[in-house]
Amino acid sequence: MGVLMSRRQTVERVQKVSLAVSAFKDGLREQPSTRRRAESGTARQGTLEQEVQEGEEEASAGPSQPEESSASKAAWERLRDGRGVEPEEFDRANRFTPPAFIRPKRELRDDEPPDISLEQREQILNDEMCEICEVWTAESLFPCRICPRVYHDGCLRRMGYLQKDSAVEVTETAHTETGWSCYYCDNLNLLLTEEEMYSLMETLKNCKIIPGACLTLDDFLHYKHQVHKQQFERTMPEAQEEQAALQFNALDPDKKGHIEWQDFLSHESIQLLQKIRPQNALLRLLTPKERERARAAFLALDQDNDGFIGEGECRQARHTWFRKHQKEMLSCNVSISHVGPISEGSPASSRNGKSPEKILPATKQEETSIDWPAFLRENVAYILAARPNSAALHLQPLA
């Protein structure tokens, strides 16, 4: 499904009408007509030309009052198509055509358990050509830490995905242990199917949520109360309200007093995926880079190599795996095939002076043991929630 823009629709409509006028004029030249038909054609031609003129004036004049009243509709269309930013905010000069985001479809085998072996490592290979221009150059390419796509910084700028305030951050993090997610992987909303997206949009509309707006703590709690009441027909318990407040704090790491729309949308998208899809279906969403990173984390926690880790270690991994510390990370000249963030309990992090024993003091003898398949099922939602570049924690782990 392509990205629909209000101004772009106007221009396309003008172009279609112009083609209709041309075809109509050609038909008049080729076919002999009576005086009555000529008069009818002249009247029709005048109507079409008048519509073309009105369309051109509308396009050149910019957003009028009716367009402003339909801004909400346009925002919902962008949300449906996976675009969360108003395209008019970008510098449209010399821009590439935005990509057509195609939402995934559920397959019959999605609910079957995938075969993800702990022992068999996966080869991580990145694309050789830029995803946007499809050209290989000797210049440095920015690799995505989730998928195999790579990008030129100039191409990202021309797409409007690399603004002035984010250019330095992307440049500094793309080749670090933290890594950088491309615009496909950064948007968790693109994981939803059309049916799931329709369900989410209906919920947001019923709760009077405005696309693109920031949410304060009161807005967020009010929304959570409404959703709970619609789903269970009763008031949300106090314990859940406290958990929602903790989630708000996790989505507002800079303590600005509000959460950004894209962070809220990512949070709601991953919440919906947890509710609707079984864990096996979520496991199929993991990319080879994410699976390989999970293997490294599990093997680092399994110190005695018996194939089991403690339940406390598994819970702790949810809190520490994908915390993003871009400002604290120093650039490391890793290869383009680097798999992305590394667990704090991984061998790479232990070389930096952090030992797994200090971070995770609990022993497996004192609690329930968890094997590799259970480890993946318990943590798949948190792995997916760690995709966005934002420092926000889009899925707050339970204590």
Short mmCIF file of C-alpha atoms in Angstrom, two decimals:
data_model
loop_
_atom_site.label_atom_id
_atom_site.label_comp_id
_atom_site.label_asym_id
_atom_site.label_seq_id
_atom_site.Cartn_x
_atom_site.Cartn_y
_atom_site.Cartn_z
CA MET A 1 0.00 0.00 0.00
CA GLY A 2 1.53 3.25 -1.05
CA VAL A 3 1.93 6.41 0.93
CA LEU A 4 -0.84 8.88 0.07
CA MET A 5 -0.23 12.61 0.39
CA SER A 6 -2.92 15.26 0.25
CA ARG A 7 -1.01 17.57 -2.09
CA ARG A 8 0.20 14.67 -4.14
CA GLN A 9 -3.40 13.49 -4.57
CA THR A 10 -4.36 16.96 -5.82
CA VAL A 11 -1.56 16.99 -8.37
CA GLU A 12 -2.45 13.48 -9.56
CA ARG A 13 -6.09 14.47 -9.93
CA VAL A 14 -5.08 17.51 -12.00
CA GLN A 15 -2.90 15.30 -14.18
CA LYS A 16 -5.73 12.82 -14.74
CA VAL A 17 -8.15 15.57 -15.68
CA SER A 18 -5.56 17.06 -18.04
CA LEU A 19 -5.22 13.69 -19.76
CA ALA A 20 -8.99 13.48 -20.05
CA VAL A 21 -9.07 16.93 -21.70
CA SER A 22 -6.37 15.92 -24.16
CA ALA A 23 -8.14 12.69 -25.02
CA PHE A 24 -11.41 14.55 -25.47
CA LYS A 25 -9.79 17.09 -27.83
CA ASP A 26 -8.18 14.30 -29.87
CA GLY A 27 -11.54 12.59 -30.18
CA LEU A 28 -13.12 15.78 -31.51
CA ARG A 29 -10.45 16.08 -34.17
CA GLU A 30 -10.64 12.47 -35.33
CA GLN A 31 -14.43 11.98 -35.38
CA PRO A 32 -16.86 14.13 -37.42
CA SER A 33 -19.60 15.48 -35.24
CA THR A 34 -22.90 17.25 -35.70
CA ARG A 35 -23.47 20.79 -34.55
CA ARG A 36 -25.32 19.51 -31.50
CA ARG A 37 -22.54 17.10 -30.58
CA ALA A 38 -19.96 19.85 -31.10
CA GLU A 39 -21.87 22.16 -28.83
CA SER A 40 -22.16 19.40 -26.24
CA GLY A 41 -18.43 18.72 -26.57
CA THR A 42 -17.63 22.40 -26.19
CA ALA A 43 -19.68 22.58 -23.01
CA ARG A 44 -18.01 19.44 -21.67
CA GLN A 45 -14.60 20.77 -22.63
CA GLY A 46 -15.27 23.99 -20.80
CA THR A 47 -16.28 22.04 -17.72
CA LEU A 48 -13.13 19.94 -17.80
CA GLU A 49 -10.85 22.90 -18.43
CA GLN A 50 -12.54 24.75 -15.60
CA GLU A 51 -11.88 21.77 -13.31
CA VAL A 52 -8.26 21.69 -14.39
CA GLN A 53 -7.89 25.41 -13.70
CA GLU A 54 -9.50 25.02 -10.28
CA GLY A 55 -7.23 22.09 -9.47
CA GLU A 56 -4.12 24.04 -10.49
CA GLU A 57 -5.18 27.01 -8.40
CA GLU A 58 -5.83 24.74 -5.45
CA ALA A 59 -2.41 23.12 -5.77
CA SER A 60 -0.57 26.45 -6.12
CA ALA A 61 -2.49 28.17 -3.34
CA GLY A 62 -1.47 25.57 -0.76
CA PRO A 63 -3.70 24.13 1.98
CA SER A 64 -7.05 25.91 2.10
CA GLN A 65 -9.66 25.88 4.82
CA PRO A 66 -11.31 22.62 3.61
CA GLU A 67 -7.85 20.99 3.53
CA GLU A 68 -7.20 22.10 7.08
CA SER A 69 -10.49 20.55 8.18
CA SER A 70 -9.41 17.29 6.52
CA ALA A 71 -5.98 17.31 8.18
CA SER A 72 -7.13 14.69 10.64
CA LYS A 73 -8.24 12.41 7.80
CA ALA A 74 -4.86 12.83 6.09
CA ALA A 75 -3.11 12.00 9.37
CA TRP A 76 -5.09 8.77 9.70
CA GLU A 77 -4.21 7.88 6.11
CA ARG A 78 -0.50 8.36 6.84
CA LEU A 79 -0.87 6.24 9.94
CA ARG A 80 -2.59 3.52 7.95
CA ASP A 81 0.23 3.56 5.41
CA GLY A 82 2.98 3.44 8.00
CA ARG A 83 4.07 7.08 7.78
CA GLY A 84 4.21 8.95 11.05
CA VAL A 85 5.74 12.25 9.87
CA GLU A 86 4.05 14.95 7.82
CA PRO A 87 5.87 14.95 4.44
CA GLU A 88 5.52 18.72 4.11
CA GLU A 89 7.98 19.05 7.00
CA PHE A 90 10.74 17.78 4.70
CA ASP A 91 12.62 19.80 2.14
CA ARG A 92 10.94 18.53 -1.01
CA ALA A 93 13.62 19.87 -3.36
CA ASN A 94 15.69 17.08 -4.93
CA ARG A 95 13.92 14.42 -2.89
CA PHE A 96 13.61 10.80 -3.90
CA THR A 97 10.16 9.25 -4.16
CA PRO A 98 9.11 7.87 -0.74
CA PRO A 99 8.94 4.07 -0.57
CA ALA A 100 5.66 2.20 -0.72
CA PHE A 101 5.29 0.47 2.62
CA ILE A 102 3.63 -2.91 2.14
CA ARG A 103 2.18 -4.38 5.31
CA PRO A 104 2.83 -8.07 5.98
CA LYS A 105 0.23 -10.80 5.65
CA ARG A 106 -0.31 -13.72 7.99
CA GLU A 107 0.56 -17.15 6.64
CA LEU A 108 -0.91 -20.49 7.69
CA ARG A 109 2.40 -21.75 9.03
CA ASP A 110 3.09 -18.64 11.11
CA ASP A 111 1.70 -20.22 14.29
CA GLU A 112 3.92 -23.29 14.00
CA PRO A 113 7.08 -23.30 16.16
CA PRO A 114 10.09 -22.19 14.09
CA ASP A 115 13.31 -24.18 14.13
CA ILE A 116 15.88 -21.86 15.73
CA SER A 117 18.86 -23.91 16.81
CA LEU A 118 21.18 -22.78 19.60
CA GLU A 119 24.21 -24.65 18.27
CA GLN A 120 23.89 -23.73 14.60
CA ARG A 121 25.17 -20.21 14.10
CA GLU A 122 23.81 -18.09 11.26
CA GLN A 123 25.96 -16.27 8.76
CA ILE A 124 25.32 -12.55 8.87
CA LEU A 125 25.68 -10.87 5.49
CA ASN A 126 24.69 -7.34 4.60
CA ASP A 127 23.65 -6.09 1.20
CA GLU A 128 26.42 -4.72 -0.98
CA MET A 129 24.39 -1.94 -2.61
CA CYS A 130 22.52 0.97 -1.09
CA GLU A 131 18.85 0.15 -0.53
CA ILE A 132 17.74 3.50 -1.96
CA CYS A 133 19.91 4.16 -5.01
CA GLU A 134 20.91 0.52 -5.61
CA VAL A 135 24.45 1.59 -6.36
CA TRP A 136 27.68 0.34 -4.83
CA THR A 137 30.34 2.93 -4.08
CA ALA A 138 33.53 2.99 -2.09
CA GLU A 139 31.94 5.42 0.34
CA SER A 140 31.00 4.32 3.82
CA LEU A 141 27.57 2.68 3.96
CA PHE A 142 25.37 2.78 7.03
CA PRO A 143 24.32 -0.78 7.96
CA CYS A 144 21.04 -1.50 9.73
CA ARG A 145 21.52 -3.42 12.96
CA ILE A 146 18.28 -5.38 12.39
CA CYS A 147 18.07 -6.20 8.66
CA PRO A 148 20.73 -6.62 5.93
CA ARG A 149 20.00 -3.25 4.27
CA VAL A 150 22.72 -0.59 3.91
CA TYR A 151 22.42 3.10 3.01
CA HIS A 152 24.38 6.12 1.86
CA ASP A 153 23.99 9.12 4.14
CA GLY A 154 23.27 11.30 1.11
CA CYS A 155 20.45 9.00 0.03
CA LEU A 156 18.96 9.09 3.51
CA ARG A 157 19.04 12.89 3.41
CA ARG A 158 17.30 13.03 0.05
CA MET A 159 14.64 10.64 1.33
CA GLY A 160 13.98 12.97 4.25
CA TYR A 161 14.95 10.34 6.82
CA LEU A 162 18.15 12.02 7.92
CA GLN A 163 17.49 15.47 9.31
CA LYS A 164 20.07 17.92 10.66
CA ASP A 165 19.47 17.01 14.29
CA SER A 166 19.81 13.28 13.67
CA ALA A 167 22.61 13.20 11.10
CA VAL A 168 25.43 13.28 13.65
CA GLU A 169 23.77 10.66 15.84
CA VAL A 170 23.30 8.25 12.94
CA THR A 171 26.86 8.77 11.79
CA GLU A 172 28.22 8.06 15.27
CA THR A 173 26.05 5.04 16.08
CA ALA A 174 25.79 3.16 12.78
CA HIS A 175 29.24 1.60 13.25
CA THR A 176 29.11 1.07 17.01
CA GLU A 177 27.94 -1.74 19.26
CA THR A 178 24.69 0.15 19.72
CA GLY A 179 23.97 0.21 16.01
CA TRP A 180 21.35 2.04 13.98
CA SER A 181 17.95 0.84 12.73
CA CYS A 182 16.87 1.82 9.23
CA TYR A 183 13.51 3.49 8.60
CA TYR A 184 11.87 0.11 7.97
CA CYS A 185 13.02 -1.50 11.22
CA ASP A 186 12.72 1.67 13.30
CA ASN A 187 8.93 1.71 12.78
CA LEU A 188 7.34 -1.12 14.80
CA ASN A 189 3.98 -0.16 13.35
CA LEU A 190 5.04 -1.68 10.03
CA LEU A 191 4.95 -5.14 11.67
CA LEU A 192 1.15 -4.96 11.82
CA THR A 193 -1.01 -6.42 9.10
CA GLU A 194 -3.77 -4.33 7.55
CA GLU A 195 -6.35 -5.99 9.79
CA GLU A 196 -4.28 -5.37 12.91
CA MET A 197 -3.66 -1.77 11.88
CA TYR A 198 -7.38 -1.24 11.37
CA SER A 199 -8.03 -2.59 14.87
CA LEU A 200 -5.46 -0.22 16.36
CA MET A 201 -6.81 2.77 14.46
CA GLU A 202 -10.34 2.05 15.69
CA THR A 203 -9.08 1.92 19.27
CA LEU A 204 -7.21 5.22 18.90
CA LYS A 205 -10.22 6.91 17.29
CA ASN A 206 -12.60 5.69 19.99
CA CYS A 207 -10.25 7.07 22.64
CA LYS A 208 -9.95 10.45 20.86
CA ILE A 209 -6.22 10.10 20.22
CA ILE A 210 -4.92 12.60 17.63
CA PRO A 211 -2.25 11.16 15.29
CA GLY A 212 1.06 12.98 15.60
CA ALA A 213 0.31 14.55 19.00
CA CYS A 214 2.46 14.11 22.10
CA LEU A 215 0.87 12.56 25.19
CA THR A 216 1.28 13.72 28.78
CA LEU A 217 1.02 11.37 31.74
CA ASP A 218 -2.64 12.29 32.24
CA ASP A 219 -3.36 11.66 28.54
CA PHE A 220 -1.58 8.32 28.65
CA LEU A 221 -3.35 7.11 31.80
CA HIS A 222 -6.72 8.31 30.52
CA TYR A 223 -6.14 6.36 27.31
CA LYS A 224 -5.15 3.21 29.22
CA HIS A 225 -8.25 3.51 31.42
CA GLN A 226 -10.49 3.84 28.38
CA VAL A 227 -8.94 0.86 26.60
CA HIS A 228 -9.25 -1.30 29.73
CA LYS A 229 -12.87 -0.32 30.24
CA GLN A 230 -13.75 -1.02 26.60
CA GLN A 231 -12.09 -4.42 26.75
CA PHE A 232 -13.16 -5.65 30.20
CA GLU A 233 -16.13 -3.35 30.97
CA ARG A 234 -14.72 -2.43 34.35
CA THR A 235 -12.35 0.11 35.87
CA MET A 236 -8.63 -0.55 35.58
CA PRO A 237 -7.13 -1.78 38.88
CA GLU A 238 -4.72 0.44 40.75
CA ALA A 239 -1.84 -1.99 40.23
CA GLN A 240 -2.25 -1.74 36.44
CA GLU A 241 -2.41 2.03 36.66
CA GLU A 242 0.91 2.02 38.49
CA GLN A 243 2.37 -0.23 35.81
CA ALA A 244 1.08 2.16 33.14
CA ALA A 245 2.77 5.05 34.94
CA LEU A 246 6.04 3.10 34.92
CA GLN A 247 5.62 2.47 31.22
CA PHE A 248 5.12 6.21 30.65
CA ASN A 249 8.38 6.93 32.48
CA ALA A 250 10.12 4.32 30.33
CA LEU A 251 8.80 6.05 27.20
CA ASP A 252 10.01 9.42 28.51
CA PRO A 253 13.67 8.77 29.37
CA ASP A 254 14.58 12.46 29.11
CA LYS A 255 11.85 13.45 31.61
CA LYS A 256 10.26 15.96 29.25
CA GLY A 257 6.82 15.38 30.75
CA HIS A 258 5.40 13.91 27.55
CA ILE A 259 6.04 11.04 25.16
CA GLU A 260 6.53 11.47 21.45
CA TRP A 261 3.91 10.18 19.06
CA GLN A 262 6.26 7.71 17.36
CA ASP A 263 7.23 6.18 20.71
CA PHE A 264 3.58 5.90 21.72
CA LEU A 265 2.73 4.29 18.37
CA SER A 266 5.59 1.79 18.68
CA HIS A 267 4.50 0.91 22.22
CA GLU A 268 0.88 0.34 21.16
CA SER A 269 1.98 -1.68 18.13
CA ILE A 270 4.09 -4.10 20.16
CA GLN A 271 1.34 -4.35 22.77
CA LEU A 272 -1.16 -5.30 20.07
CA LEU A 273 1.22 -7.89 18.63
CA GLN A 274 1.52 -9.48 22.07
CA LYS A 275 -2.27 -9.67 22.44
CA ILE A 276 -3.16 -10.92 18.97
CA ARG A 277 -0.31 -13.12 17.79
CA PRO A 278 1.03 -16.25 19.49
CA GLN A 279 4.67 -16.36 20.48
CA ASN A 280 5.56 -18.67 17.58
CA ALA A 281 4.31 -16.04 15.13
CA LEU A 282 6.38 -13.38 16.90
CA LEU A 283 9.46 -15.58 16.73
CA ARG A 284 9.13 -15.67 12.95
CA LEU A 285 9.50 -11.89 12.90
CA LEU A 286 13.06 -12.07 14.27
CA THR A 287 15.80 -11.41 11.75
CA PRO A 288 19.05 -13.42 11.54
CA LYS A 289 20.90 -10.57 13.27
CA GLU A 290 18.45 -10.61 16.18
CA ARG A 291 18.58 -14.39 16.48
CA GLU A 292 22.36 -14.36 16.47
CA ARG A 293 22.44 -11.66 19.12
CA ALA A 294 20.05 -13.72 21.27
CA ARG A 295 22.31 -16.77 20.90
CA ALA A 296 25.32 -14.78 22.06
CA ALA A 297 23.40 -13.52 25.09
CA PHE A 298 22.10 -16.97 26.09
CA LEU A 299 25.51 -18.63 25.71
CA ALA A 300 27.10 -15.91 27.81
CA LEU A 301 24.54 -16.51 30.58
CA ASP A 302 24.89 -20.31 30.37
CA GLN A 303 28.26 -20.42 32.09
CA ASP A 304 28.28 -24.17 32.77
CA ASN A 305 27.17 -25.01 29.20
CA ASP A 306 24.31 -27.27 30.27
CA GLY A 307 21.73 -25.59 28.01
CA PHE A 308 19.85 -23.90 30.87
CA ILE A 309 19.91 -20.52 32.59
CA GLY A 310 18.14 -19.25 35.70
CA GLU A 311 14.77 -17.54 35.56
CA GLY A 312 16.26 -14.49 37.27
CA GLU A 313 18.94 -14.27 34.59
CA CYS A 314 16.24 -14.36 31.93
CA ARG A 315 14.31 -11.55 33.62
CA GLN A 316 17.45 -9.49 34.06
CA ALA A 317 18.27 -9.84 30.39
CA ARG A 318 15.03 -8.08 29.53
CA HIS A 319 16.16 -5.04 31.52
CA THR A 320 19.73 -4.87 30.25
CA TRP A 321 19.97 -6.34 26.76
CA PHE A 322 18.92 -3.53 24.54
CA ARG A 323 19.26 -0.44 26.67
CA LYS A 324 20.56 2.21 24.34
CA HIS A 325 23.47 4.38 25.49
CA GLN A 326 24.38 6.14 22.27
CA LYS A 327 26.06 9.05 24.03
CA GLU A 328 28.16 6.71 26.15
CA MET A 329 29.20 4.39 23.32
CA LEU A 330 32.52 5.07 21.65
CA SER A 331 32.85 4.44 17.96
CA CYS A 332 34.41 1.11 17.13
CA ASN A 333 35.44 0.42 13.55
CA VAL A 334 33.48 -2.79 13.22
CA SER A 335 32.79 -4.45 9.92
CA ILE A 336 29.61 -3.81 8.02
CA SER A 337 28.34 -7.25 9.03
CA HIS A 338 28.30 -6.43 12.75
CA VAL A 339 25.11 -7.83 14.26
CA GLY A 340 24.26 -4.84 16.44
CA PRO A 341 23.88 -4.30 20.19
CA ILE A 342 25.63 -6.74 22.46
CA SER A 343 24.30 -8.11 25.69
CA GLU A 344 25.78 -6.62 28.84
CA GLY A 345 26.52 -10.19 29.88
CA SER A 346 28.15 -11.11 26.59
CA PRO A 347 31.87 -11.80 26.20
CA ALA A 348 32.28 -8.50 24.36
CA SER A 349 30.92 -6.53 27.27
CA SER A 350 32.90 -8.55 29.78
CA ARG A 351 36.04 -7.40 28.02
CA ASN A 352 35.00 -3.89 29.03
CA GLY A 353 35.18 -4.86 32.68
CA LYS A 354 31.58 -5.97 33.23
CA SER A 355 31.36 -9.50 34.46
CA PRO A 356 28.15 -11.56 34.28
CA GLU A 357 28.56 -12.61 37.91
CA LYS A 358 28.33 -9.00 39.11
CA ILE A 359 25.30 -8.19 36.99
CA LEU A 360 23.40 -11.42 37.56
CA PRO A 361 24.15 -12.79 41.03
CA ALA A 362 21.33 -15.36 41.13
CA THR A 363 22.24 -19.02 40.54
CA LYS A 364 20.27 -21.57 38.59
CA GLN A 365 20.11 -23.93 41.57
CA GLU A 366 17.99 -21.42 43.50
CA GLU A 367 15.27 -20.98 40.87
CA THR A 368 13.53 -22.46 37.85
CA SER A 369 15.77 -23.24 34.91
CA ILE A 370 14.94 -22.06 31.39
CA ASP A 371 16.15 -23.67 28.17
CA TRP A 372 16.87 -22.00 24.84
CA PRO A 373 13.38 -22.29 23.25
CA ALA A 374 11.71 -20.95 26.41
CA PHE A 375 14.29 -18.16 26.58
CA LEU A 376 13.34 -17.03 23.07
CA ARG A 377 9.59 -17.25 23.71
CA GLU A 378 9.85 -15.26 26.94
CA ASN A 379 11.93 -12.50 25.39
CA VAL A 380 10.82 -12.24 21.76
CA ALA A 381 8.52 -9.26 22.43
CA TYR A 382 11.35 -7.37 24.16
CA ILE A 383 13.74 -8.13 21.29
CA LEU A 384 11.25 -6.68 18.80
CA ALA A 385 10.53 -3.71 21.06
CA ALA A 386 14.23 -2.81 21.03
CA ARG A 387 14.30 -2.10 17.30
CA PRO A 388 13.58 1.67 17.29
CA ASN A 389 16.49 4.09 17.52
CA SER A 390 14.71 6.08 20.22
CA ALA A 391 16.16 5.91 23.71
CA ALA A 392 12.65 5.17 25.00
CA LEU A 393 11.94 1.69 26.39
CA HIS A 394 8.91 0.68 24.36
CA LEU A 395 8.06 -2.36 26.46
CA GLN A 396 8.74 -1.94 30.17
CA PRO A 397 9.69 -5.35 31.67
CA LEU A 398 7.81 -6.43 34.77
CA ALA A 399 9.79 -6.35 37.98
#
